[in-house]
PDB file of C-alpha atoms and ligand atoms in Angstrom:
ATOM      1  CA  MET A 868      -0.002   0.058   0.030  1.00 86.00           C
ATOM      2  CA  THR A 869       1.207   3.511  -0.826  1.00 86.00           C
ATOM      3  CA  ASP A 870       2.228   5.920   1.936  1.00 89.00           C
ATOM      4  CA  SER A 871      -0.525   8.326   3.017  1.00 91.00           C
ATOM      5  CA  LYS A 872       0.000  11.977   2.295  1.00 89.00           C
ATOM      6  CA  GLY A 873      -2.338  14.830   3.303  1.00 90.00           C
ATOM      7  CA  TRP A 874      -2.773  18.316   1.864  1.00 91.00           C
ATOM      8  CA  ASN A 875      -0.288  21.085   2.435  1.00 92.00           C
ATOM      9  CA  TRP A 876      -2.888  23.806   3.297  1.00 93.00           C
ATOM     10  CA  LYS A 877      -0.161  26.359   3.811  1.00 91.00           C
ATOM     11  CA  GLU A 878       0.169  26.386  -0.167  1.00 91.00           C
ATOM     12  CA  LEU A 879      -3.341  28.092  -0.531  1.00 91.00           C
ATOM     13  CA  GLU A 880      -4.203  31.550  -0.065  1.00 91.00           C
ATOM     14  CA  GLY A 881      -6.779  34.218  -1.328  1.00 92.00           C
ATOM     15  CA  GLU A 882      -9.596  32.987  -3.681  1.00 90.00           C
ATOM     16  CA  ALA A 883      -8.024  29.467  -3.979  1.00 89.00           C
ATOM     17  CA  LYS A 884      -8.285  29.041  -0.254  1.00 93.00           C
ATOM     18  CA  ARG A 885     -11.693  30.724   0.292  1.00 93.00           C
ATOM     19  CA  ILE A 886     -13.406  28.104  -1.728  1.00 92.00           C
ATOM     20  CA  TRP A 887     -12.389  25.590   0.854  1.00 95.00           C
ATOM     21  CA  GLN A 888     -13.871  27.685   3.561  1.00 95.00           C
ATOM     22  CA  GLU A 889     -17.511  27.632   2.307  1.00 96.00           C
ATOM     23  CA  PRO A 890     -19.683  24.513   2.557  1.00 97.00           C
ATOM     24  CA  SER A 891     -20.466  22.693  -0.708  1.00 96.00           C
ATOM     25  CA  ILE A 892     -23.876  22.902  -2.168  1.00 95.00           C
ATOM     26  CA  GLU A 893     -24.631  19.301  -1.315  1.00 96.00           C
ATOM     27  CA  TYR A 894     -24.068  19.989   2.564  1.00 96.00           C
ATOM     28  CA  TYR A 895     -27.457  22.006   2.715  1.00 96.00           C
ATOM     29  CA  TYR A 896     -29.525  19.100   1.428  1.00 97.00           C
ATOM     30  CA  LEU A 897     -27.632  16.653   3.699  1.00 97.00           C
ATOM     31  CA  ALA A 898     -28.052  18.826   6.827  1.00 96.00           C
ATOM     32  CA  ASN A 899     -31.876  18.994   6.299  1.00 97.00           C
ATOM     33  CA  ARG A 900     -32.034  15.170   5.504  1.00 98.00           C
ATOM     34  CA  TRP A 901     -29.993  14.144   8.506  1.00 98.00           C
ATOM     35  CA  LYS A 902     -31.924  16.287  10.864  1.00 97.00           C
ATOM     36  CA  ASN A 903     -35.204  14.723   9.418  1.00 97.00           C
ATOM     37  CA  GLU A 904     -33.595  11.221  10.133  1.00 97.00           C
ATOM     38  CA  GLY A 905     -33.034  12.336  13.765  1.00 97.00           C
ATOM     39  CA  PHE A 906     -29.297  11.917  13.561  1.00 98.00           C
ATOM     40  CA  LYS A 907     -27.363  13.479  16.377  1.00 97.00           C
ATOM     41  CA  ASN A 908     -23.594  13.187  15.539  1.00 98.00           C
ATOM     42  CA  ALA A 909     -21.433  13.232  12.430  1.00 98.00           C
ATOM     43  CA  LEU A 910     -17.871  12.550  11.418  1.00 98.00           C
ATOM     44  CA  ASP A 911     -16.227  14.937   8.986  1.00 98.00           C
ATOM     45  CA  LEU A 912     -13.750  12.579   7.521  1.00 98.00           C
ATOM     46  CA  GLY A 913     -10.748  14.381   5.894  1.00 98.00           C
ATOM     47  CA  SER A 914     -12.045  17.673   7.297  1.00 98.00           C
ATOM     48  CA  GLY A 915      -9.412  20.090   5.771  1.00 98.00           C
ATOM     49  CA  LEU A 916      -9.978  23.559   6.892  1.00 98.00           C
ATOM     50  CA  GLY A 917     -13.360  22.361   8.450  1.00 98.00           C
ATOM     51  CA  ARG A 918     -15.839  23.988   6.259  1.00 98.00           C
ATOM     52  CA  HIS A 919     -18.242  21.223   6.808  1.00 98.00           C
ATOM     53  CA  ALA A 920     -17.365  20.405  10.421  1.00 98.00           C
ATOM     54  CA  ILE A 921     -18.098  24.092  11.289  1.00 98.00           C
ATOM     55  CA  ALA A 922     -21.572  24.103   9.359  1.00 97.00           C
ATOM     56  CA  ILE A 923     -22.549  20.683  10.797  1.00 96.00           C
ATOM     57  CA  ALA A 924     -21.833  21.943  14.336  1.00 97.00           C
ATOM     58  CA  LYS A 925     -23.695  25.150  13.802  1.00 97.00           C
ATOM     59  CA  ASP A 926     -26.554  23.070  12.650  1.00 96.00           C
ATOM     60  CA  GLY A 927     -26.787  21.456  16.092  1.00 95.00           C
ATOM     61  CA  PHE A 928     -24.830  18.074  15.503  1.00 97.00           C
ATOM     62  CA  LYS A 929     -22.043  16.770  17.642  1.00 97.00           C
ATOM     63  CA  VAL A 930     -19.133  16.862  15.270  1.00 98.00           C
ATOM     64  CA  TYR A 931     -15.937  14.804  15.187  1.00 98.00           C
ATOM     65  CA  ALA A 932     -13.330  16.250  12.689  1.00 98.00           C
ATOM     66  CA  PHE A 933     -10.589  13.992  11.444  1.00 98.00           C
ATOM     67  CA  ASP A 934      -7.634  14.750   9.041  1.00 98.00           C
ATOM     68  CA  ILE A 935      -3.974  13.860   8.683  1.00 97.00           C
ATOM     69  CA  ALA A 936      -2.892  17.515   7.947  1.00 97.00           C
ATOM     70  CA  ILE A 937      -1.938  19.339  10.956  1.00 97.00           C
ATOM     71  CA  ASP A 938      -1.993  22.948   9.583  1.00 96.00           C
ATOM     72  CA  GLY A 939      -5.573  22.607   8.252  1.00 96.00           C
ATOM     73  CA  MET A 940      -6.710  21.174  11.538  1.00 98.00           C
ATOM     74  CA  ASN A 941      -5.124  24.049  13.538  1.00 97.00           C
ATOM     75  CA  GLU A 942      -7.120  26.579  11.651  1.00 97.00           C
ATOM     76  CA  LEU A 943     -10.270  24.640  12.319  1.00 98.00           C
ATOM     77  CA  LYS A 944      -9.446  24.345  16.004  1.00 98.00           C
ATOM     78  CA  GLU A 945      -8.918  28.266  16.156  1.00 97.00           C
ATOM     79  CA  VAL A 946     -12.379  28.841  14.577  1.00 97.00           C
ATOM     80  CA  SER A 947     -13.987  26.132  16.732  1.00 97.00           C
ATOM     81  CA  GLU A 948     -12.626  27.764  20.062  1.00 97.00           C
ATOM     82  CA  LYS A 949     -13.237  31.198  19.118  1.00 97.00           C
ATOM     83  CA  GLU A 950     -16.939  30.377  18.151  1.00 97.00           C
ATOM     84  CA  ASN A 951     -17.298  27.778  21.014  1.00 96.00           C
ATOM     85  CA  LEU A 952     -18.402  25.000  18.597  1.00 97.00           C
ATOM     86  CA  ASN A 953     -19.143  21.344  19.540  1.00 95.00           C
ATOM     87  CA  ILE A 954     -16.176  19.893  17.476  1.00 98.00           C
ATOM     88  CA  GLU A 955     -13.894  17.307  18.607  1.00 98.00           C
ATOM     89  CA  THR A 956     -10.692  17.292  16.466  1.00 98.00           C
ATOM     90  CA  GLN A 957      -8.296  14.431  15.876  1.00 98.00           C
ATOM     91  CA  ILE A 958      -5.253  14.032  13.725  1.00 98.00           C
ATOM     92  CA  GLY A 959      -4.660  10.599  12.121  1.00 98.00           C
ATOM     93  CA  ASP A 960      -4.780   8.420   9.013  1.00 98.00           C
ATOM     94  CA  MET A 961      -8.062   7.448   7.656  1.00 98.00           C
ATOM     95  CA  ILE A 962      -6.890   3.913   6.882  1.00 97.00           C
ATOM     96  CA  ASN A 963      -7.125   3.332  10.668  1.00 97.00           C
ATOM     97  CA  LEU A 964      -9.787   5.352  12.443  1.00 98.00           C
ATOM     98  CA  PRO A 965      -9.484   5.913  16.179  1.00 98.00           C
ATOM     99  CA  TYR A 966     -13.249   5.620  16.644  1.00 98.00           C
ATOM    100  CA  GLU A 967     -15.395   2.913  18.271  1.00 98.00           C
ATOM    101  CA  ASP A 968     -17.515   0.581  16.183  1.00 98.00           C
ATOM    102  CA  GLU A 969     -21.005   1.953  15.271  1.00 98.00           C
ATOM    103  CA  MET A 970     -20.218   5.432  16.693  1.00 98.00           C
ATOM    104  CA  PHE A 971     -21.646   7.733  14.098  1.00 98.00           C
ATOM    105  CA  ASP A 972     -25.041   8.515  12.558  1.00 98.00           C
ATOM    106  CA  ALA A 973     -23.524  10.284   9.649  1.00 98.00           C
ATOM    107  CA  ILE A 974     -20.228  10.633   7.833  1.00 98.00           C
ATOM    108  CA  PHE A 975     -19.310  13.506   5.546  1.00 98.00           C
ATOM    109  CA  CYS A 976     -16.338  12.699   3.316  1.00 98.00           C
ATOM    110  CA  TYR A 977     -15.958  15.295   0.599  1.00 98.00           C
ATOM    111  CA  ASN A 978     -13.021  14.772  -1.847  1.00 96.00           C
ATOM    112  CA  VAL A 979     -10.974  12.679   0.548  1.00 97.00           C
ATOM    113  CA  ILE A 980     -10.849   8.939   0.016  1.00 96.00           C
ATOM    114  CA  SER A 981      -9.472   9.156  -3.407  1.00 95.00           C
ATOM    115  CA  HIS A 982      -6.116  10.183  -1.657  1.00 96.00           C
ATOM    116  CA  GLN A 983      -5.201   6.500  -1.397  1.00 96.00           C
ATOM    117  CA  ASP A 984      -4.397   3.712  -3.730  1.00 97.00           C
ATOM    118  CA  THR A 985      -6.748   0.904  -4.416  1.00 97.00           C
ATOM    119  CA  GLU A 986      -5.834  -1.189  -1.414  1.00 97.00           C
ATOM    120  CA  GLY A 987      -6.044   2.085   0.697  1.00 97.00           C
ATOM    121  CA  VAL A 988      -9.559   2.951  -0.586  1.00 98.00           C
ATOM    122  CA  LYS A 989     -10.767  -0.526   0.273  1.00 98.00           C
ATOM    123  CA  LYS A 990      -9.437  -0.128   3.868  1.00 98.00           C
ATOM    124  CA  VAL A 991     -10.995   3.288   4.282  1.00 98.00           C
ATOM    125  CA  ILE A 992     -14.435   2.053   3.073  1.00 98.00           C
ATOM    126  CA  GLY A 993     -14.068  -0.911   5.555  1.00 98.00           C
ATOM    127  CA  GLU A 994     -13.356   1.715   8.217  1.00 98.00           C
ATOM    128  CA  ILE A 995     -16.389   3.684   7.333  1.00 98.00           C
ATOM    129  CA  LYS A 996     -18.666   0.586   7.504  1.00 98.00           C
ATOM    130  CA  ARG A 997     -17.150  -0.109  10.895  1.00 98.00           C
ATOM    131  CA  VAL A 998     -17.727   3.210  12.451  1.00 98.00           C
ATOM    132  CA  LEU A 999     -21.104   3.911  10.924  1.00 98.00           C
ATOM    133  CA  LYS A1000     -24.217   2.900  12.887  1.00 98.00           C
ATOM    134  CA  ALA A1001     -26.770   0.478  11.414  1.00 97.00           C
ATOM    135  CA  LYS A1002     -29.061   2.544   9.327  1.00 97.00           C
ATOM    136  CA  GLY A1003     -26.368   5.339   9.315  1.00 98.00           C
ATOM    137  CA  GLU A1004     -25.399   7.370   6.155  1.00 98.00           C
ATOM    138  CA  CYS A1005     -22.337   8.445   4.453  1.00 98.00           C
ATOM    139  CA  TYR A1006     -21.919  11.134   1.712  1.00 98.00           C
ATOM    140  CA  LEU A1007     -18.752  10.718  -0.134  1.00 98.00           C
ATOM    141  CA  THR A1008     -16.997  11.654  -3.415  1.00 98.00           C
ATOM    142  CA  LEU A1009     -14.571   9.727  -5.548  1.00 97.00           C
ATOM    143  CA  GLN A1010     -12.349  11.012  -8.383  1.00 96.00           C
ATOM    144  CA  SER A1011     -13.538   9.539 -11.780  1.00 97.00           C
ATOM    145  CA  LYS A1012     -11.478   8.087 -14.548  1.00 96.00           C
ATOM    146  CA  SER A1013     -12.952  10.764 -16.779  1.00 94.00           C
ATOM    147  CA  THR A1014     -10.820  13.361 -15.018  1.00 92.00           C
ATOM    148  CA  TRP A1015      -8.043  14.990 -16.788  1.00 88.00           C
ATOM    149  CA  GLY A1016      -5.502  13.868 -14.228  1.00 89.00           C
ATOM    150  CA  PHE A1017      -6.078  10.180 -14.873  1.00 93.00           C
ATOM    151  CA  LYS A1018      -4.756  10.654 -18.523  1.00 90.00           C
ATOM    152  CA  GLN A1019      -1.541  12.457 -17.440  1.00 91.00           C
ATOM    153  CA  ALA A1020       1.851  10.772 -17.442  1.00 93.00           C
ATOM    154  CA  TRP A1021       2.234  10.966 -13.759  1.00 94.00           C
ATOM    155  CA  PRO A1022       3.884   8.144 -11.540  1.00 94.00           C
ATOM    156  CA  VAL A1023       1.627   5.055 -11.506  1.00 96.00           C
ATOM    157  CA  ILE A1024       0.839   3.506  -8.204  1.00 95.00           C
ATOM    158  CA  ASP A1025      -1.488   0.836  -9.341  1.00 96.00           C
ATOM    159  CA  GLU A1026      -4.012   0.432 -12.216  1.00 96.00           C
ATOM    160  CA  ASN A1027      -6.372   3.028 -10.666  1.00 97.00           C
ATOM    161  CA  THR A1028      -3.936   5.295  -8.879  1.00 97.00           C
ATOM    162  CA  LYS A1029      -1.514   8.012  -9.771  1.00 95.00           C
ATOM    163  CA  LEU A1030       0.650  10.545  -7.825  1.00 94.00           C
ATOM    164  CA  LYS A1031      -0.570  14.011  -8.778  1.00 92.00           C
ATOM    165  CA  MET A1032       2.437  16.097  -9.971  1.00 93.00           C
ATOM    166  CA  VAL A1033       0.741  19.539 -10.059  1.00 89.00           C
ATOM    167  CA  PRO A1034       2.408  22.211  -7.828  1.00 90.00           C
ATOM    168  CA  GLY A1035       0.233  23.297  -4.891  1.00 90.00           C
ATOM    169  CA  PRO A1036      -1.411  21.788  -1.944  1.00 91.00           C
ATOM    170  CA  GLU A1037      -1.781  18.215  -3.196  1.00 90.00           C
ATOM    171  CA  TYR A1038       1.728  17.786  -4.892  1.00 93.00           C
ATOM    172  CA  GLU A1039       2.671  14.071  -4.830  1.00 92.00           C
ATOM    173  CA  VAL A1040      -0.566  13.218  -3.060  1.00 92.00           C
ATOM    174  CA  PRO A1041      -1.993   9.813  -4.376  1.00 93.00           C
ATOM    175  CA  HIS A1042      -5.095  10.001  -6.535  1.00 95.00           C
ATOM    176  CA  PHE A1043      -7.452   6.968  -7.015  1.00 97.00           C
ATOM    177  CA  TYR A1044      -9.822   7.198 -10.034  1.00 97.00           C
ATOM    178  CA  ALA A1045     -13.016   5.183 -10.097  1.00 98.00           C
ATOM    179  CA  ASP A1046     -15.468   4.017 -12.697  1.00 97.00           C
ATOM    180  CA  VAL A1047     -18.989   2.475 -12.083  1.00 97.00           C
ATOM    181  CA  LYS A1048     -17.806  -1.206 -12.286  1.00 97.00           C
ATOM    182  CA  LEU A1049     -15.225  -0.467  -9.499  1.00 97.00           C
ATOM    183  CA  ILE A1050     -17.857   1.522  -7.556  1.00 98.00           C
ATOM    184  CA  GLU A1051     -20.191  -1.368  -7.645  1.00 97.00           C
ATOM    185  CA  GLU A1052     -17.622  -3.799  -6.193  1.00 97.00           C
ATOM    186  CA  LEU A1053     -16.223  -1.314  -3.707  1.00 98.00           C
ATOM    187  CA  PHE A1054     -19.600  -0.557  -2.127  1.00 98.00           C
ATOM    188  CA  LYS A1055     -21.285  -3.926  -2.364  1.00 97.00           C
ATOM    189  CA  ASP A1056     -21.905  -4.011   1.523  1.00 96.00           C
ATOM    190  CA  PHE A1057     -23.872  -0.724   1.413  1.00 98.00           C
ATOM    191  CA  LYS A1058     -27.123   0.333   0.040  1.00 98.00           C
ATOM    192  CA  VAL A1059     -26.411   2.968  -2.649  1.00 98.00           C
ATOM    193  CA  LEU A1060     -29.077   5.741  -2.292  1.00 98.00           C
ATOM    194  CA  MET A1061     -27.626   8.077  -4.790  1.00 98.00           C
ATOM    195  CA  LEU A1062     -24.818   8.019  -7.336  1.00 98.00           C
ATOM    196  CA  ARG A1063     -24.157  10.982  -9.551  1.00 98.00           C
ATOM    197  CA  HIS A1064     -21.162  11.710 -11.996  1.00 97.00           C
ATOM    198  CA  VAL A1065     -20.508  15.392 -11.774  1.00 96.00           C
ATOM    199  CA  GLU A1066     -18.110  17.643 -13.803  1.00 92.00           C
ATOM    200  CA  ASP A1067     -17.250  20.073 -10.989  1.00 85.00           C
ATOM    201  CA  ASN A1068     -14.102  21.624 -11.865  1.00 77.00           C
ATOM    202  CA  PHE A1069     -13.279  23.246 -15.364  1.00 76.00           C
ATOM    203  CA  GLN A1070     -10.101  24.935 -15.882  1.00 76.00           C
ATOM    204  CA  LYS A1071      -8.135  26.482 -18.738  1.00 78.00           C
ATOM    205  CA  ARG A1072      -4.657  25.321 -18.908  1.00 73.00           C
ATOM    206  CA  GLU A1073      -1.576  26.116 -21.115  1.00 74.00           C
ATOM    207  CA  ASP A1074      -2.193  22.708 -23.002  1.00 69.00           C
ATOM    208  CA  GLY A1075      -5.990  23.189 -23.349  1.00 71.00           C
ATOM    209  CA  TYR A1076      -8.708  22.637 -21.163  1.00 72.00           C
ATOM    210  CA  SER A1077      -9.144  20.320 -18.114  1.00 75.00           C
ATOM    211  CA  SER A1078     -12.032  19.042 -16.113  1.00 81.00           C
ATOM    212  CA  SER A1079     -12.446  17.195 -12.905  1.00 89.00           C
ATOM    213  CA  PHE A1080     -15.206  14.632 -12.547  1.00 95.00           C
ATOM    214  CA  HIS A1081     -16.239  13.138  -9.328  1.00 96.00           C
ATOM    215  CA  TYR A1082     -18.717  10.487  -8.409  1.00 98.00           C
ATOM    216  CA  HIS A1083     -20.987  11.720  -5.663  1.00 98.00           C
ATOM    217  CA  MET A1084     -22.476   9.087  -3.574  1.00 98.00           C
ATOM    218  CA  LEU A1085     -24.948   8.720  -0.634  1.00 98.00           C
ATOM    219  CA  ILE A1086     -24.685   5.278   0.985  1.00 98.00           C
ATOM    220  CA  LYS A1087     -26.526   3.630   3.811  1.00 98.00           C
ATOM    221  CA  LYS A1088     -25.354   0.816   6.131  1.00 97.00           C
ATOM    222  CA  ASP A1089     -28.067  -1.865   6.303  1.00 88.00           C
TER     223      ASP A1089
HETATM  224  C1  SAM B1808      -9.578  17.953  -1.034  1.00 97.88           C
HETATM  225  S1  SAM B1808      -9.254  18.081   0.689  1.00 97.88           S
HETATM  226  C2  SAM B1808     -10.978  18.123   1.218  1.00 97.88           C
HETATM  227  C3  SAM B1808     -11.165  18.678   2.661  1.00 97.88           C
HETATM  228  C4  SAM B1808     -12.702  18.805   3.151  1.00 97.88           C
HETATM  229  N1  SAM B1808     -13.265  17.531   3.041  1.00 97.88           N
HETATM  230  C5  SAM B1808     -13.487  19.886   2.331  1.00 97.88           C
HETATM  231  O1  SAM B1808     -14.317  19.388   1.615  1.00 97.88           O
HETATM  232  O2  SAM B1808     -13.199  21.041   2.559  1.00 97.88           O
HETATM  233  C6  SAM B1808      -8.690  16.572   1.143  1.00 97.88           C
HETATM  234  C7  SAM B1808      -8.395  16.333   2.571  1.00 97.88           C
HETATM  235  O3  SAM B1808      -8.146  14.919   2.863  1.00 97.88           O
HETATM  236  C8  SAM B1808      -7.061  14.812   3.826  1.00 97.88           C
HETATM  237  N2  SAM B1808      -6.458  13.583   3.618  1.00 97.88           N
HETATM  238  C9  SAM B1808      -5.694  13.034   2.672  1.00 97.88           C
HETATM  239  N3  SAM B1808      -5.190  11.815   2.946  1.00 97.88           N
HETATM  240  C10 SAM B1808      -5.718  11.569   4.268  1.00 97.88           C
HETATM  241  C11 SAM B1808      -5.467  10.503   5.125  1.00 97.88           C
HETATM  242  N4  SAM B1808      -4.699   9.328   4.697  1.00 97.88           N
HETATM  243  N5  SAM B1808      -6.015  10.465   6.277  1.00 97.88           N
HETATM  244  C12 SAM B1808      -6.771  11.588   6.755  1.00 97.88           C
HETATM  245  N6  SAM B1808      -7.000  12.566   5.906  1.00 97.88           N
HETATM  246  C13 SAM B1808      -6.455  12.599   4.709  1.00 97.88           C
HETATM  247  C14 SAM B1808      -6.150  15.950   3.272  1.00 97.88           C
HETATM  248  O4  SAM B1808      -5.119  16.253   4.258  1.00 97.88           O
HETATM  249  C15 SAM B1808      -7.152  17.178   3.018  1.00 97.88           C
HETATM  250  O5  SAM B1808      -7.422  17.979   4.196  1.00 97.88           O
END
């Protein structure tokens, strides 16, 4: 299995950083859904600067924020203490979560689990299953093989995984790219409530245009 590597959040500033400080549009639907389900706690897995952890806490859930990157977590802690939010932070590697079995009603995992190789992604999905309560839900995204990055001549880790070689916060961070067949196999132990293929980042580059595609999934533990 490849070495885990988190984001270097110090590489981001200005507008490039600001987009990681506002909740994604999907969050608002999920907050409403999870309140209606009567959920009380949530894990923000791979919390980054904590844009979702903060929003979830403000929406009244007990929140656990987990990430391997210390500098991002320090920024979250600062906001959480200043605003007196109910967030428990923890640094660690998602392939081995430090939480009890069946601890969480909900897990929010936005643009995170693809930062592993194939073996690592399988381990993380196993950890999600372990820490989620029965009938608990997880929203997650996975990089798609339609993404520009999958076609680049970057170092290959395994048939689905490359090391991203673009300067910035995710330089040399592993990227796992999925397709529907792989997804079916990876999530066979869950009920898939929703699966969408989204083009969510469109950029002009020197060598043309590039797009990021992600699979967005809402899964439920039976
Ligand atoms: C694209 S950022 C997303 C952050 C956050 N989910 C959001 O939507 O704002 C990916 C995050 O995953 C974290 N990460 C990558 N590999 C990890 C690992 N092995 N264990 C825990 N966190 C990891 C990175 O450090 C980074 O903060």
